[in-house]
Short mmCIF file of N, CA, C and O and ligand atoms in Angstrom, two decimals:
data_model
loop_
_atom_site.label_atom_id
_atom_site.label_comp_id
_atom_site.label_asym_id
_atom_site.label_seq_id
_atom_site.Cartn_x
_atom_site.Cartn_y
_atom_site.Cartn_z
N MET A 1 -18.12 51.85 145.04
CA MET A 1 -19.19 52.60 144.37
C MET A 1 -18.71 52.68 142.84
O MET A 1 -17.91 53.57 142.63
N ASP A 2 -19.66 52.21 141.88
CA ASP A 2 -19.32 52.55 140.62
C ASP A 2 -19.85 53.71 139.91
O ASP A 2 -20.93 54.18 140.43
N ALA A 3 -19.70 54.12 138.51
CA ALA A 3 -20.39 55.06 137.89
C ALA A 3 -21.74 54.96 137.68
O ALA A 3 -22.51 55.93 138.11
N SER A 4 -22.33 53.86 137.50
CA SER A 4 -23.75 53.44 137.40
C SER A 4 -24.42 53.83 138.43
O SER A 4 -25.69 54.10 138.52
N ASP A 5 -23.82 53.30 139.69
CA ASP A 5 -24.43 53.83 141.06
C ASP A 5 -24.69 55.01 141.29
O ASP A 5 -25.63 55.58 141.83
N LEU A 6 -23.45 55.81 140.92
CA LEU A 6 -23.55 57.19 141.23
C LEU A 6 -24.54 58.03 140.26
O LEU A 6 -25.19 58.83 140.71
N LEU A 7 -24.58 57.45 138.91
CA LEU A 7 -25.55 57.98 138.13
C LEU A 7 -27.08 57.75 138.57
O LEU A 7 -27.98 58.63 138.55
N GLU A 8 -27.32 56.52 139.21
CA GLU A 8 -28.56 56.36 139.91
C GLU A 8 -28.91 57.29 140.82
O GLU A 8 -30.09 57.88 140.99
N ARG A 9 -27.79 57.63 141.76
CA ARG A 9 -27.93 58.55 142.78
C ARG A 9 -28.29 59.88 142.32
O ARG A 9 -29.14 60.55 142.79
N ALA A 10 -27.59 60.29 141.26
CA ALA A 10 -28.00 61.61 140.57
C ALA A 10 -29.26 61.67 140.04
O ALA A 10 -30.09 62.50 140.34
N ARG A 11 -29.71 60.44 139.37
CA ARG A 11 -31.14 60.45 138.70
C ARG A 11 -32.32 60.68 139.92
O ARG A 11 -33.19 61.31 139.68
N SER A 12 -32.05 60.05 141.12
CA SER A 12 -33.15 60.17 142.16
C SER A 12 -33.03 61.57 142.58
O SER A 12 -34.00 61.88 143.42
N ARG A 13 -32.04 62.45 142.45
CA ARG A 13 -31.93 63.72 142.89
C ARG A 13 -32.38 64.74 141.94
O ARG A 13 -32.78 65.88 142.06
N ALA A 14 -32.70 64.18 140.54
CA ALA A 14 -32.97 65.11 139.47
C ALA A 14 -34.71 65.59 139.71
O ALA A 14 -35.49 64.61 140.18
N GLY A 15 -34.79 66.62 139.07
CA GLY A 15 -36.12 67.38 139.29
C GLY A 15 -37.18 66.33 138.68
O GLY A 15 -38.03 66.03 138.94
N ASP A 16 -36.69 66.06 137.13
CA ASP A 16 -37.74 65.05 136.59
C ASP A 16 -36.69 63.89 136.04
O ASP A 16 -35.88 64.07 134.97
N PRO A 17 -36.65 62.67 136.96
CA PRO A 17 -35.72 61.71 136.44
C PRO A 17 -35.79 61.09 135.22
O PRO A 17 -34.89 60.20 134.82
N ALA A 18 -36.96 61.49 134.38
CA ALA A 18 -37.08 60.95 133.15
C ALA A 18 -36.33 61.82 132.06
O ALA A 18 -35.91 61.29 130.92
N ASP A 19 -35.91 62.92 132.50
CA ASP A 19 -35.24 63.96 131.46
C ASP A 19 -33.68 63.60 131.67
O ASP A 19 -33.36 64.10 133.04
N PRO A 20 -32.93 63.11 130.87
CA PRO A 20 -31.52 63.25 130.97
C PRO A 20 -30.81 64.22 131.31
O PRO A 20 -29.62 64.17 131.72
N LEU A 21 -31.25 65.36 130.76
CA LEU A 21 -30.47 66.70 130.93
C LEU A 21 -30.72 67.05 132.35
O LEU A 21 -29.87 67.72 133.13
N GLU A 22 -32.13 66.78 133.10
CA GLU A 22 -32.08 66.85 134.53
C GLU A 22 -31.20 66.17 135.41
O GLU A 22 -30.46 66.56 136.43
N THR A 23 -30.91 65.01 135.02
CA THR A 23 -30.26 63.97 135.51
C THR A 23 -28.65 64.28 135.58
O THR A 23 -27.75 64.49 136.58
N LEU A 24 -28.38 64.98 134.36
CA LEU A 24 -26.88 65.47 133.97
C LEU A 24 -26.62 66.65 134.95
O LEU A 24 -25.73 66.70 135.66
N THR A 25 -27.62 67.58 135.24
CA THR A 25 -27.54 68.89 136.11
C THR A 25 -27.26 68.14 137.57
O THR A 25 -26.37 68.66 138.25
N ALA A 26 -28.04 66.95 138.01
CA ALA A 26 -27.85 66.52 139.20
C ALA A 26 -26.45 65.69 139.17
O ALA A 26 -25.88 65.70 140.42
N ALA A 27 -26.03 65.07 138.22
CA ALA A 27 -24.77 64.32 138.20
C ALA A 27 -23.70 65.58 138.45
O ALA A 27 -22.59 65.38 139.28
N ILE A 28 -23.82 66.60 137.68
CA ILE A 28 -22.84 67.45 137.99
C ILE A 28 -22.54 68.20 139.34
O ILE A 28 -21.48 68.12 139.97
N ALA A 29 -23.64 68.36 139.92
CA ALA A 29 -23.94 68.79 141.49
C ALA A 29 -23.08 67.76 142.29
O ALA A 29 -22.22 67.91 143.21
N LEU A 30 -23.62 66.55 141.88
CA LEU A 30 -23.21 65.30 142.74
C LEU A 30 -21.42 65.10 142.57
O LEU A 30 -20.85 64.88 143.60
N GLY A 31 -21.05 65.23 141.30
CA GLY A 31 -19.80 65.10 141.08
C GLY A 31 -18.90 66.26 141.89
O GLY A 31 -17.68 66.13 142.41
N GLY A 32 -19.62 67.53 141.84
CA GLY A 32 -18.75 68.45 142.53
C GLY A 32 -18.50 68.14 144.17
O GLY A 32 -17.48 68.42 144.71
N GLU A 33 -19.60 67.72 144.70
CA GLU A 33 -19.64 67.08 145.93
C GLU A 33 -18.48 66.02 146.36
O GLU A 33 -17.98 66.04 147.16
N LEU A 34 -18.70 65.18 145.40
CA LEU A 34 -17.82 63.98 145.51
C LEU A 34 -16.31 64.46 145.44
O LEU A 34 -15.40 64.16 146.10
N SER A 35 -16.02 65.46 144.51
CA SER A 35 -14.51 65.79 144.25
C SER A 35 -14.25 66.58 145.70
O SER A 35 -12.97 66.77 145.99
N THR A 36 -15.20 67.41 146.28
CA THR A 36 -14.84 68.12 147.40
C THR A 36 -14.60 67.20 148.56
O THR A 36 -13.66 67.38 149.32
N ASP A 37 -15.29 66.20 148.71
CA ASP A 37 -15.09 64.95 149.49
C ASP A 37 -13.60 64.43 149.37
O ASP A 37 -12.99 64.12 150.37
N ALA A 38 -13.32 64.35 148.14
CA ALA A 38 -12.03 63.45 147.71
C ALA A 38 -10.92 64.63 148.31
O ALA A 38 -10.08 64.16 148.93
N ASP A 39 -11.11 65.72 148.03
CA ASP A 39 -10.14 66.77 148.40
C ASP A 39 -10.11 66.81 150.01
O ASP A 39 -8.99 66.88 150.50
N ALA A 40 -11.07 66.82 150.66
CA ALA A 40 -11.24 66.86 152.13
C ALA A 40 -10.41 65.49 152.62
O ALA A 40 -9.91 65.66 153.62
N LEU A 41 -10.72 64.35 152.05
CA LEU A 41 -10.16 63.16 152.26
C LEU A 41 -8.74 63.25 152.30
O LEU A 41 -7.93 62.90 153.39
N LEU A 42 -8.19 63.83 151.27
CA LEU A 42 -6.74 63.98 150.99
C LEU A 42 -6.08 65.04 152.10
O LEU A 42 -5.04 64.66 152.58
N ASP A 43 -6.86 66.00 152.27
CA ASP A 43 -6.48 67.19 153.17
C ASP A 43 -6.32 66.33 154.44
O ASP A 43 -5.21 66.72 155.18
N LEU A 44 -7.10 65.81 155.11
CA LEU A 44 -7.27 65.07 156.34
C LEU A 44 -6.10 64.12 156.22
O LEU A 44 -5.39 64.24 157.34
N ALA A 45 -5.78 63.29 155.25
CA ALA A 45 -4.78 62.23 155.27
C ALA A 45 -3.37 62.79 155.46
O ALA A 45 -2.59 62.46 156.16
N VAL A 46 -3.24 64.17 154.74
CA VAL A 46 -2.11 64.51 154.69
C VAL A 46 -1.84 65.28 156.19
O VAL A 46 -0.58 65.37 156.67
N ARG A 47 -2.81 65.80 156.49
CA ARG A 47 -2.66 66.59 157.92
C ARG A 47 -2.47 65.74 158.94
O ARG A 47 -1.40 65.87 159.77
N GLN A 48 -2.80 64.36 158.87
CA GLN A 48 -2.44 63.38 159.80
C GLN A 48 -1.03 62.83 159.73
O GLN A 48 -0.28 62.73 160.76
N ALA A 49 -0.61 62.50 158.66
CA ALA A 49 0.80 62.10 158.18
C ALA A 49 1.65 63.26 158.56
O ALA A 49 2.72 63.18 159.26
N ARG A 50 1.30 64.81 158.26
CA ARG A 50 2.20 65.71 159.04
C ARG A 50 2.24 65.79 160.38
O ARG A 50 3.34 65.81 161.10
N GLN A 51 1.28 65.50 161.11
CA GLN A 51 1.02 65.52 162.71
C GLN A 51 1.85 64.43 163.17
O GLN A 51 2.54 64.33 164.34
N ALA A 52 1.92 63.22 162.44
CA ALA A 52 2.72 62.08 162.81
C ALA A 52 4.07 62.25 162.44
O ALA A 52 5.08 61.37 162.78
N GLY A 53 4.49 63.36 161.72
CA GLY A 53 5.97 63.67 161.62
C GLY A 53 6.65 63.36 159.98
O GLY A 53 7.68 63.41 159.96
N ALA A 54 5.61 63.12 159.32
CA ALA A 54 5.97 62.65 157.92
C ALA A 54 6.75 64.10 157.25
O ALA A 54 6.00 65.22 157.53
N SER A 55 7.49 63.72 156.30
CA SER A 55 8.05 65.09 155.93
C SER A 55 7.28 65.28 154.59
O SER A 55 6.64 64.67 154.08
N TRP A 56 7.33 66.67 153.95
CA TRP A 56 6.80 67.00 152.83
C TRP A 56 7.49 66.22 151.63
O TRP A 56 6.68 65.84 150.71
N THR A 57 8.57 65.84 151.78
CA THR A 57 9.44 65.11 150.73
C THR A 57 8.69 63.64 150.72
O THR A 57 8.42 63.04 149.51
N ALA A 58 8.41 63.19 151.75
CA ALA A 58 7.76 61.68 151.72
C ALA A 58 6.36 61.86 151.29
O ALA A 58 5.99 60.96 150.47
N ILE A 59 5.75 62.81 151.72
CA ILE A 59 4.25 63.06 151.39
C ILE A 59 4.28 63.15 149.82
O ILE A 59 3.29 62.53 148.92
N GLY A 60 5.14 64.08 149.23
CA GLY A 60 5.00 64.31 147.73
C GLY A 60 5.32 63.12 146.94
O GLY A 60 4.79 62.81 145.98
N GLU A 61 6.30 62.33 147.62
CA GLU A 61 6.50 61.02 146.86
C GLU A 61 5.47 60.10 146.74
O GLU A 61 5.08 59.54 145.55
N ARG A 62 4.49 60.12 147.57
CA ARG A 62 3.13 59.19 147.49
C ARG A 62 2.27 59.61 146.32
O ARG A 62 1.73 59.01 145.82
N PHE A 63 2.50 61.11 146.23
CA PHE A 63 1.60 61.58 145.13
C PHE A 63 2.40 61.52 143.84
O PHE A 63 1.45 61.85 142.80
N GLY A 64 3.59 61.29 143.92
CA GLY A 64 4.33 61.34 142.52
C GLY A 64 4.75 62.84 142.25
O GLY A 64 5.00 63.28 141.16
N PHE A 65 4.74 63.84 143.27
CA PHE A 65 5.03 65.01 142.82
C PHE A 65 6.01 65.50 143.87
O PHE A 65 6.41 65.02 144.94
N SER A 66 6.80 66.93 143.65
CA SER A 66 7.73 67.12 144.39
C SER A 66 7.38 67.64 146.02
O SER A 66 6.18 68.16 145.98
N LYS A 67 8.31 67.92 146.78
CA LYS A 67 8.03 68.21 148.17
C LYS A 67 7.47 69.49 148.21
O LYS A 67 6.56 69.78 148.75
N GLN A 68 7.82 70.67 147.33
CA GLN A 68 7.27 71.89 147.11
C GLN A 68 5.88 71.75 146.84
O GLN A 68 5.28 72.57 147.26
N ALA A 69 5.79 70.94 145.76
CA ALA A 69 4.34 70.97 144.97
C ALA A 69 3.34 70.40 146.31
O ALA A 69 2.14 70.91 146.30
N ALA A 70 3.84 69.45 146.84
CA ALA A 70 2.84 68.87 148.14
C ALA A 70 2.66 70.00 149.08
O ALA A 70 1.47 70.15 149.57
N ARG A 71 3.75 70.53 149.57
CA ARG A 71 3.46 71.67 150.35
C ARG A 71 2.58 72.54 150.13
O ARG A 71 1.52 73.06 150.89
N LYS A 72 2.87 73.16 148.85
CA LYS A 72 1.77 73.92 148.18
C LYS A 72 0.56 73.79 147.99
O LYS A 72 -0.60 74.37 148.23
N ARG A 73 0.09 72.34 147.81
CA ARG A 73 -0.97 71.92 147.29
C ARG A 73 -1.84 71.68 148.76
O ARG A 73 -3.06 71.88 148.83
N PHE A 74 -1.09 71.49 149.80
CA PHE A 74 -1.73 70.98 151.13
C PHE A 74 -1.46 71.93 152.12
O PHE A 74 -2.00 71.63 153.39
N THR A 75 -0.84 72.82 152.03
CA THR A 75 -0.90 73.98 153.05
C THR A 75 -1.97 74.99 152.73
O THR A 75 -2.23 75.55 151.61
N PRO A 76 -2.72 75.36 153.79
CA PRO A 76 -3.88 76.14 153.58
C PRO A 76 -3.55 77.44 153.12
O PRO A 76 -2.52 77.96 153.58
N PRO A 77 -4.37 78.07 152.58
CA PRO A 77 -3.99 79.28 151.80
C PRO A 77 -3.53 80.33 152.62
O PRO A 77 -2.89 81.32 152.46
N PHE A 78 -4.49 80.43 153.97
CA PHE A 78 -4.16 81.29 154.85
C PHE A 78 -2.62 81.33 155.29
O PHE A 78 -1.72 82.17 155.60
N ALA A 79 -2.22 80.13 155.53
CA ALA A 79 -0.78 79.93 156.02
C ALA A 79 0.35 80.35 154.98
O ALA A 79 1.22 81.11 155.16
N HIS A 80 -0.11 80.37 153.58
CA HIS A 80 0.84 80.76 152.67
C HIS A 80 0.82 82.39 152.77
O HIS A 80 1.81 82.87 152.55
N ARG A 81 -0.32 82.91 152.97
CA ARG A 81 -0.50 84.34 152.90
C ARG A 81 0.51 84.71 154.15
O ARG A 81 1.24 85.82 153.84
N GLN A 82 0.39 84.21 155.15
CA GLN A 82 1.01 84.53 156.39
C GLN A 82 2.58 84.47 156.01
O GLN A 82 3.49 85.32 156.47
N LEU A 83 2.93 83.27 155.40
CA LEU A 83 4.16 82.84 155.15
C LEU A 83 4.68 84.08 154.21
O LEU A 83 6.04 84.69 154.36
N ALA A 84 4.08 84.56 153.04
CA ALA A 84 4.33 85.51 152.09
C ALA A 84 4.50 86.77 152.73
O ALA A 84 5.54 87.47 152.35
N ASN A 85 3.58 87.02 153.77
CA ASN A 85 3.82 88.37 154.51
C ASN A 85 5.07 88.39 155.22
O ASN A 85 5.59 89.58 155.19
N ARG A 86 5.23 87.38 155.95
CA ARG A 86 6.46 87.40 156.72
C ARG A 86 7.65 87.58 156.00
O ARG A 86 8.42 88.45 156.44
N ARG A 87 7.67 86.95 154.82
CA ARG A 87 8.81 87.06 154.09
C ARG A 87 9.01 88.36 153.27
O ARG A 87 9.93 89.05 153.31
N ARG A 88 7.91 88.82 153.05
CA ARG A 88 7.89 90.34 152.23
C ARG A 88 8.39 91.44 153.52
O ARG A 88 9.21 92.23 153.38
N LYS A 89 7.68 91.23 154.74
CA LYS A 89 8.15 92.12 155.90
C LYS A 89 9.74 91.91 156.22
O LYS A 89 10.45 93.09 156.29
N LEU A 90 10.18 90.95 155.98
CA LEU A 90 11.50 90.42 156.29
C LEU A 90 12.43 91.02 155.18
O LEU A 90 13.49 91.80 155.34
N ASP A 91 11.97 91.11 153.85
CA ASP A 91 12.53 91.75 152.73
C ASP A 91 12.78 93.38 152.89
O ASP A 91 13.53 93.86 152.29
N MET A 92 11.56 93.74 153.55
CA MET A 92 11.65 95.27 153.76
C MET A 92 12.41 95.62 155.13
O MET A 92 12.54 97.07 155.37
N ALA A 93 12.81 94.79 155.83
CA ALA A 93 13.54 95.04 156.96
C ALA A 93 14.96 95.74 156.89
O ALA A 93 15.41 95.54 155.83
N CYS A 94 15.27 96.36 157.93
CA CYS A 94 16.68 96.92 157.85
C CYS A 94 17.78 95.87 157.54
O CYS A 94 17.53 94.63 158.15
N SER A 95 18.45 96.08 156.65
CA SER A 95 19.34 95.21 156.28
C SER A 95 20.64 94.94 157.35
O SER A 95 21.48 93.91 157.36
N PHE A 96 20.72 95.90 158.53
CA PHE A 96 21.63 95.72 159.34
C PHE A 96 21.24 95.08 160.56
O PHE A 96 21.67 94.17 161.14
N CYS A 97 19.96 95.60 161.25
CA CYS A 97 19.33 94.97 162.55
C CYS A 97 18.30 94.20 162.20
O CYS A 97 17.64 93.49 163.13
N ARG A 98 17.73 94.11 161.03
CA ARG A 98 16.45 93.33 160.68
C ARG A 98 15.40 93.90 161.12
O ARG A 98 14.25 93.35 161.20
N GLN A 99 15.16 95.13 161.72
CA GLN A 99 13.84 95.67 162.03
C GLN A 99 13.05 96.02 161.17
O GLN A 99 13.45 96.51 160.05
N PRO A 100 11.89 95.43 161.42
CA PRO A 100 10.87 95.52 160.01
C PRO A 100 10.53 96.96 159.92
O PRO A 100 10.46 97.83 160.89
N PRO A 101 9.95 97.20 158.69
CA PRO A 101 9.53 98.72 158.55
C PRO A 101 8.24 98.94 159.45
O PRO A 101 7.67 97.99 159.83
N GLY A 102 7.85 100.03 159.70
CA GLY A 102 6.95 100.49 160.47
C GLY A 102 6.51 101.89 160.13
O GLY A 102 7.32 102.68 159.79
N ALA A 103 5.46 102.27 160.66
CA ALA A 103 4.92 103.94 160.72
C ALA A 103 5.96 104.81 161.40
O ALA A 103 6.09 105.86 160.82
N ARG A 104 6.55 104.21 162.39
CA ARG A 104 7.59 104.98 163.12
C ARG A 104 9.10 104.82 162.94
O ARG A 104 9.91 105.21 163.70
N VAL A 105 9.27 103.82 161.92
CA VAL A 105 10.60 103.53 161.54
C VAL A 105 10.80 104.05 160.33
O VAL A 105 10.52 103.78 159.33
N HIS A 106 11.74 105.12 160.21
CA HIS A 106 12.23 105.54 158.85
C HIS A 106 13.37 104.83 158.34
O HIS A 106 14.31 104.19 158.82
N MET A 107 13.13 104.43 157.12
CA MET A 107 14.04 103.46 156.38
C MET A 107 14.76 104.31 155.26
O MET A 107 13.99 104.99 154.58
N VAL A 108 15.97 104.27 155.20
CA VAL A 108 16.58 104.75 153.91
C VAL A 108 16.78 103.66 153.00
O VAL A 108 17.46 102.52 153.22
N HIS A 109 16.39 103.60 151.81
CA HIS A 109 16.43 102.53 150.76
C HIS A 109 17.43 102.43 149.78
O HIS A 109 17.63 103.59 149.13
N GLY A 110 18.38 101.45 149.76
CA GLY A 110 19.34 101.66 148.62
C GLY A 110 19.26 100.58 147.76
O GLY A 110 18.10 99.81 147.71
N GLU A 111 20.06 100.34 146.78
CA GLU A 111 19.99 99.39 145.58
C GLU A 111 19.75 97.97 146.16
O GLU A 111 18.93 97.23 145.91
N GLY A 112 20.92 97.60 146.99
CA GLY A 112 20.91 96.15 147.57
C GLY A 112 20.19 96.02 148.86
O GLY A 112 20.39 94.87 149.49
N GLY A 113 19.78 96.92 149.40
CA GLY A 113 19.18 96.77 150.93
C GLY A 113 18.75 98.19 151.32
O GLY A 113 18.46 99.13 150.73
N ARG A 114 18.54 98.27 152.75
CA ARG A 114 17.99 99.49 153.42
C ARG A 114 18.67 99.60 154.95
O ARG A 114 18.92 98.45 155.38
N ILE A 115 18.55 100.78 155.33
CA ILE A 115 18.94 100.95 156.67
C ILE A 115 18.02 101.75 157.49
O ILE A 115 17.40 102.89 157.01
N CYS A 116 17.87 101.26 158.80
CA CYS A 116 16.85 102.38 159.65
C CYS A 116 17.60 103.41 160.28
O CYS A 116 18.84 103.32 160.14
N GLU A 117 16.80 104.26 160.89
CA GLU A 117 17.60 105.44 161.17
C GLU A 117 18.26 105.08 162.47
O GLU A 117 19.32 105.88 162.67
N GLN A 118 17.87 104.26 163.34
CA GLN A 118 18.92 103.97 164.45
C GLN A 118 20.23 103.29 163.99
O GLN A 118 21.33 103.87 164.52
N CYS A 119 20.25 102.73 162.94
CA CYS A 119 21.38 102.13 162.25
C CYS A 119 22.18 103.10 161.67
O CYS A 119 23.46 103.14 161.74
N VAL A 120 21.48 104.10 161.12
CA VAL A 120 22.51 105.43 160.38
C VAL A 120 22.95 106.15 161.52
O VAL A 120 23.98 106.47 161.55
N GLU A 121 22.14 106.37 162.74
CA GLU A 121 22.67 106.84 163.88
C GLU A 121 23.98 106.20 164.51
O GLU A 121 25.11 106.92 164.77
N LEU A 122 23.76 104.93 164.50
CA LEU A 122 24.89 104.27 165.10
C LEU A 122 26.03 104.29 164.33
O LEU A 122 27.34 104.57 164.71
N ALA A 123 25.87 104.04 162.99
CA ALA A 123 26.98 104.08 161.87
C ALA A 123 27.70 105.45 162.11
O ALA A 123 28.75 105.66 161.95
N HIS A 124 26.91 106.57 162.21
CA HIS A 124 27.43 107.94 162.29
C HIS A 124 28.15 108.16 163.52
O HIS A 124 29.51 108.72 163.30
N GLU A 125 27.74 107.40 164.51
CA GLU A 125 28.64 107.56 165.89
C GLU A 125 30.02 106.83 165.65
O GLU A 125 31.11 107.38 166.04
N ILE A 126 29.93 105.68 165.02
CA ILE A 126 31.16 104.81 164.78
C ILE A 126 32.01 105.56 163.79
O ILE A 126 33.32 105.58 164.34
N VAL A 127 31.45 106.21 162.86
CA VAL A 127 32.43 106.85 161.86
C VAL A 127 33.02 108.05 162.58
O VAL A 127 34.16 108.28 162.27
N ALA A 128 32.24 108.80 163.45
CA ALA A 128 32.59 109.98 164.24
C ALA A 128 33.81 109.55 164.91
O ALA A 128 34.67 110.33 165.11
N GLY A 129 33.69 108.75 165.73
CA GLY A 129 34.51 108.01 166.65
C GLY A 129 35.74 107.68 165.82
O GLY A 129 37.08 107.97 166.41
N MET A 130 35.65 107.25 164.78
CA MET A 130 36.99 106.76 164.03
C MET A 130 37.81 107.75 163.62
O MET A 130 38.90 108.04 163.83
N ALA A 131 36.84 109.06 163.02
CA ALA A 131 37.54 110.23 162.77
C ALA A 131 38.27 110.85 163.91
O ALA A 131 39.25 111.43 163.64
N LYS A 132 37.69 110.79 165.04
CA LYS A 132 38.22 111.68 166.19
C LYS A 132 39.74 110.78 166.54
O LYS A 132 40.62 111.43 167.04
N ARG A 133 39.71 109.44 166.48
CA ARG A 133 40.89 108.86 166.93
C ARG A 133 42.14 109.04 165.86
O ARG A 133 43.23 108.73 166.11
N ARG A 134 41.57 109.47 164.68
CA ARG A 134 42.74 109.56 163.75
C ARG A 134 43.78 110.75 163.97
O ARG A 134 43.21 111.75 164.55
ZN1 LIG B 1 18.61 98.92 161.56
#
């Protein structure tokens, strides 16, 4: 399908096919649909390649961009948000037991990490036990 075929298709959709600006309006809409279709085509092809076990590195190579760019481009935004949320939760977790923060988990924040109240208690018991043995 070449550009003049597509232009004819746009003209046939135009309110007034004799008006070039009406044809342009129809061409803009058609172009939007085509690029959505092209994106959907690539999304589907990438999803199938991933399901068949292709790596992000191999997929990125086909497009001429990096593994990270390929993953970023073709991972649905929802999955990105989930990953970011999980990472943020992990960043906020207790540095000792990895317990995530929560309404019922008190956390003491320090410069390079944080400690939950259970770990504070455990640490207190350990230190108290050491003191007794001295
Ligand atoms: Zn802890």
